mmCIF file of C-alpha atoms in Angstrom:
data_model
loop_
_atom_site.group_PDB
_atom_site.id
_atom_site.type_symbol
_atom_site.label_atom_id
_atom_site.label_comp_id
_atom_site.label_asym_id
_atom_site.label_seq_id
_atom_site.Cartn_x
_atom_site.Cartn_y
_atom_site.Cartn_z
ATOM 1 C CA GLU K 1 4.572 76.622 -121.318
ATOM 2 C CA ASN K 2 6.836 78.932 -123.332
ATOM 3 C CA ALA K 3 7.351 81.328 -120.463
ATOM 4 C CA HIS K 4 11.014 80.353 -120.169
ATOM 5 C CA VAL K 5 11.825 80.726 -123.890
ATOM 6 C CA ARG K 6 13.819 83.865 -124.434
ATOM 7 C CA ARG K 7 13.570 85.519 -127.810
ATOM 8 C CA ILE K 8 16.574 87.302 -129.286
ATOM 9 C CA PRO K 9 15.606 90.772 -130.450
ATOM 10 C CA ARG K 10 15.489 91.269 -134.205
ATOM 11 C CA ARG K 11 18.155 93.957 -134.096
ATOM 12 C CA SER K 12 20.633 91.586 -132.400
ATOM 13 C CA ARG K 13 20.027 88.934 -135.059
ATOM 14 C CA VAL K 14 20.797 91.474 -137.792
ATOM 15 C CA VAL K 15 24.030 92.534 -136.059
ATOM 16 C CA VAL K 16 25.130 88.891 -135.651
ATOM 17 C CA SER K 17 24.372 88.251 -139.349
ATOM 18 C CA PHE K 18 26.511 91.207 -140.403
ATOM 19 C CA VAL K 19 29.390 90.152 -138.151
ATOM 20 C CA VAL K 20 29.337 86.553 -139.430
ATOM 21 C CA SER K 21 29.113 87.782 -143.042
ATOM 22 C CA GLY K 22 32.003 90.169 -142.452
ATOM 23 C CA ILE K 23 34.188 87.400 -141.026
ATOM 24 C CA PHE K 24 33.361 85.213 -144.039
ATOM 25 C CA VAL K 25 34.264 87.994 -146.508
ATOM 26 C CA VAL K 26 37.567 88.642 -144.716
ATOM 27 C CA ALA K 27 38.408 84.900 -144.728
ATOM 28 C CA VAL K 28 37.678 84.586 -148.460
ATOM 29 C CA ALA K 29 39.720 87.716 -149.220
ATOM 30 C CA ALA K 30 42.666 86.406 -147.172
ATOM 31 C CA ALA K 31 42.542 83.040 -148.945
ATOM 32 C CA GLY K 32 42.489 84.791 -152.315
ATOM 33 C CA TRP K 33 45.410 86.971 -151.340
ATOM 34 C CA MET K 34 47.442 83.975 -150.135
ATOM 35 C CA TRP K 35 46.629 81.413 -152.828
ATOM 36 C CA GLY K 36 45.324 83.542 -155.688
ATOM 37 C CA PRO K 37 48.660 84.117 -157.459
ATOM 38 C CA SER K 38 49.594 80.410 -157.328
ATOM 39 C CA VAL K 39 46.195 79.327 -158.603
ATOM 40 C CA TYR K 40 46.370 81.961 -161.360
ATOM 41 C CA ARG K 41 49.823 80.754 -162.496
ATOM 42 C CA ALA K 42 48.591 77.150 -162.496
ATOM 43 C CA LEU K 43 45.505 77.917 -164.584
ATOM 44 C CA VAL K 44 46.696 80.642 -166.957
ATOM 45 C CA PRO K 45 49.723 80.035 -169.177
ATOM 46 C CA GLN K 46 52.483 82.641 -169.114
ATOM 47 C CA PHE K 47 54.296 83.548 -172.342
ATOM 48 C CA ALA K 48 58.040 83.932 -172.736
ATOM 49 C CA ALA K 49 58.477 87.234 -174.606
ATOM 50 C CA THR K 50 62.229 86.537 -174.610
ATOM 51 C CA GLN K 51 64.169 83.399 -173.769
ATOM 52 C CA LEU K 52 64.016 82.864 -170.033
ATOM 53 C CA THR K 53 65.284 80.418 -167.443
ATOM 54 C CA LEU K 54 62.898 78.664 -165.062
ATOM 55 C CA THR K 55 64.091 76.947 -161.889
ATOM 56 C CA LEU K 56 62.608 73.691 -160.639
ATOM 57 C CA GLU K 57 63.178 72.920 -156.952
ATOM 58 C CA ASP K 58 62.925 69.755 -154.904
ATOM 59 C CA ASP K 59 64.101 68.845 -151.400
ATOM 60 C CA THR K 60 67.828 68.621 -152.070
ATOM 61 C CA THR K 61 68.475 69.962 -155.553
ATOM 62 C CA THR K 62 67.456 72.416 -158.247
ATOM 63 C CA ALA K 63 67.279 72.242 -162.004
ATOM 64 C CA THR K 64 66.998 74.941 -164.633
ATOM 65 C CA VAL K 65 65.315 74.836 -168.011
ATOM 66 C CA GLU K 66 65.697 77.370 -170.799
ATOM 67 C CA VAL K 67 62.285 78.347 -172.169
ATOM 68 C CA PRO K 68 62.627 79.568 -175.773
ATOM 69 C CA GLN K 69 61.074 82.837 -176.866
ATOM 70 C CA GLY K 70 57.403 82.486 -177.834
ATOM 71 C CA TRP K 71 56.787 79.365 -175.767
ATOM 72 C CA SER K 72 54.180 79.305 -173.017
ATOM 73 C CA TYR K 73 54.615 77.752 -169.600
ATOM 74 C CA ARG K 74 52.397 76.831 -166.672
ATOM 75 C CA LEU K 75 53.681 76.289 -163.155
ATOM 76 C CA PRO K 76 51.551 73.628 -161.421
ATOM 77 C CA PHE K 77 49.732 74.811 -158.280
ATOM 78 C CA ASN K 78 51.945 74.621 -155.212
ATOM 79 C CA ASP K 79 54.552 72.447 -156.970
ATOM 80 C CA PRO K 80 57.963 74.108 -157.439
ATOM 81 C CA ALA K 81 59.367 70.885 -158.943
ATOM 82 C CA GLY K 82 57.306 70.927 -162.142
ATOM 83 C CA VAL K 83 56.472 72.987 -165.223
ATOM 84 C CA ASP K 84 54.408 72.424 -168.378
ATOM 85 C CA LEU K 85 55.723 73.928 -171.628
ATOM 86 C CA THR K 86 53.960 74.453 -174.968
ATOM 87 C CA SER K 87 55.550 75.434 -178.287
ATOM 88 C CA PRO K 88 54.340 78.603 -180.048
ATOM 89 C CA ASP K 89 52.215 76.593 -182.500
ATOM 90 C CA GLY K 90 50.717 74.517 -179.663
ATOM 91 C CA GLU K 91 51.769 71.220 -181.260
ATOM 92 C CA LEU K 92 54.580 70.320 -178.840
ATOM 93 C CA GLU K 93 53.671 69.970 -175.160
ATOM 94 C CA VAL K 94 56.301 68.954 -172.632
ATOM 95 C CA GLY K 95 55.793 68.321 -168.930
ATOM 96 C CA LEU K 96 58.957 68.480 -166.803
ATOM 97 C CA ARG K 97 59.352 67.355 -163.189
ATOM 98 C CA LEU K 98 62.392 67.297 -160.925
ATOM 99 C CA HIS K 99 62.821 64.148 -158.814
ATOM 100 C CA ALA K 100 65.480 64.408 -156.099
ATOM 101 C CA GLN K 101 67.055 61.211 -154.807
ATOM 102 C CA THR K 102 65.163 59.104 -157.368
ATOM 103 C CA ASP K 103 66.798 56.901 -159.972
ATOM 104 C CA ALA K 104 65.985 57.746 -163.582
ATOM 105 C CA GLU K 105 63.848 54.686 -164.415
ATOM 106 C CA THR K 106 61.662 55.195 -161.331
ATOM 107 C CA ALA K 107 61.271 58.925 -162.062
ATOM 108 C CA ILE K 108 60.292 58.211 -165.665
ATOM 109 C CA ALA K 109 57.838 55.492 -164.611
ATOM 110 C CA GLU K 110 56.205 57.908 -162.130
ATOM 111 C CA SER K 111 55.737 60.501 -164.879
ATOM 112 C CA ALA K 112 54.861 58.286 -167.846
ATOM 113 C CA PRO K 113 51.198 57.864 -168.777
ATOM 114 C CA GLY K 114 50.988 54.087 -168.909
ATOM 115 C CA GLY K 115 53.980 51.949 -169.795
ATOM 116 C CA PHE K 116 56.903 52.661 -172.079
ATOM 117 C CA GLY K 117 59.213 50.685 -174.300
ATOM 118 C CA VAL K 118 62.950 50.131 -174.060
ATOM 119 C CA LEU K 119 64.809 53.135 -172.711
ATOM 120 C CA ASN K 120 67.484 54.527 -175.007
ATOM 121 C CA VAL K 121 70.440 55.931 -173.052
ATOM 122 C CA GLU K 122 72.710 58.690 -174.335
ATOM 123 C CA GLN K 123 75.474 60.610 -172.634
ATOM 124 C CA SER K 124 75.217 64.388 -172.910
ATOM 125 C CA THR K 125 77.260 67.225 -171.470
ATOM 126 C CA ASN K 126 74.390 67.845 -169.019
ATOM 127 C CA GLY K 127 74.122 64.251 -167.730
ATOM 128 C CA GLU K 128 72.649 60.959 -168.867
ATOM 129 C CA LEU K 129 69.629 61.311 -171.178
ATOM 130 C CA LEU K 130 67.130 58.448 -171.232
ATOM 131 C CA HIS K 131 64.116 58.359 -173.558
ATOM 132 C CA ALA K 132 61.500 55.950 -174.881
ATOM 133 C CA GLN K 133 58.191 55.858 -176.696
ATOM 134 C CA THR K 134 55.104 55.084 -174.599
ATOM 135 C CA THR K 135 53.575 51.691 -175.322
ATOM 136 C CA ASP K 136 50.592 53.314 -177.031
ATOM 137 C CA GLY K 137 52.919 55.492 -179.139
ATOM 138 C CA ALA K 138 51.193 58.710 -178.046
ATOM 139 C CA ALA K 139 54.143 60.273 -176.224
ATOM 140 C CA VAL K 140 57.880 60.318 -175.715
ATOM 141 C CA VAL K 141 58.987 59.964 -172.100
ATOM 142 C CA GLY K 142 62.378 60.185 -170.525
ATOM 143 C CA GLY K 143 64.650 61.998 -168.198
ATOM 144 C CA LEU K 144 67.924 63.787 -167.725
ATOM 145 C CA ALA K 145 69.818 62.189 -164.831
ATOM 146 C CA VAL K 146 72.745 63.541 -162.851
ATOM 147 C CA GLY K 147 73.713 61.233 -160.014
ATOM 148 C CA PRO K 148 70.620 60.420 -157.967
ATOM 149 C CA HIS K 149 68.595 63.329 -159.411
ATOM 150 C CA THR K 150 66.392 63.246 -162.512
ATOM 151 C CA VAL K 151 64.301 65.709 -164.472
ATOM 152 C CA SER K 152 61.641 63.571 -166.125
ATOM 153 C CA PHE K 153 59.739 64.653 -169.207
ATOM 154 C CA VAL K 154 56.593 63.633 -171.031
ATOM 155 C CA SER K 155 56.177 64.989 -174.546
ATOM 156 C CA SER K 156 52.989 64.620 -176.530
ATOM 157 C CA SER K 157 54.535 65.590 -179.827
ATOM 158 C CA ALA K 158 54.531 64.266 -183.345
ATOM 159 C CA PRO K 159 57.812 62.699 -184.551
ATOM 160 C CA GLU K 160 58.660 65.786 -186.625
ATOM 161 C CA TYR K 161 59.110 67.708 -183.358
ATOM 162 C CA GLY K 162 61.997 65.497 -182.220
ATOM 163 C CA ALA K 163 64.633 68.130 -183.021
ATOM 164 C CA GLU K 164 62.695 70.810 -181.128
ATOM 165 C CA LEU K 165 62.366 68.495 -178.125
ATOM 166 C CA ALA K 166 66.109 67.745 -178.279
ATOM 167 C CA ARG K 167 66.911 71.504 -178.264
ATOM 168 C CA LEU K 168 64.653 71.990 -175.258
ATOM 169 C CA LEU K 169 66.273 69.109 -173.358
ATOM 170 C CA ALA K 170 69.746 70.424 -174.206
ATOM 171 C CA GLY K 171 68.854 73.585 -172.260
ATOM 172 C CA MET K 172 68.229 71.709 -168.990
ATOM 173 C CA ARG K 173 70.729 71.623 -166.127
ATOM 174 C CA ILE K 174 70.598 69.825 -162.775
ATOM 175 C CA GLU K 175 72.437 71.410 -159.839
ATOM 176 C CA PRO K 176 73.029 68.616 -157.288
#
């Protein structure tokens, strides 16, 4: 009955196993080489030994943010339009995101965790600054708008960090 069943020699099975394993190892190594640095930057915070400027990029515009000395920053995986900043004491956390061709209220609503109260609007030398408290009072949300472009922010800070947040926002620029 089994006269037509052909058995593969043991040596051939071993060779095929090594070839398949080798291809798998090469594929994993290539993926690590391609995506490893981005994943590392997204998971491990970097520290600003001196003040530095980070650039956020979206389809049609860029924005820059001055990161003060001693602050840490994380660049989200595969997202050149965002950055997460943390003060040296870890008490002030600010998430920034560039929204091209998006009005300020929509950009803020997309970034805000839950709802927010009445937006306060102030004119600054860098554009129009909008900000509000979230409805649960846990965060300050807002954005810097220049024309149709907005850098939104979410800050989970205590009220005594308002001046520090204001200094950070003053260092943002949008290049339409």
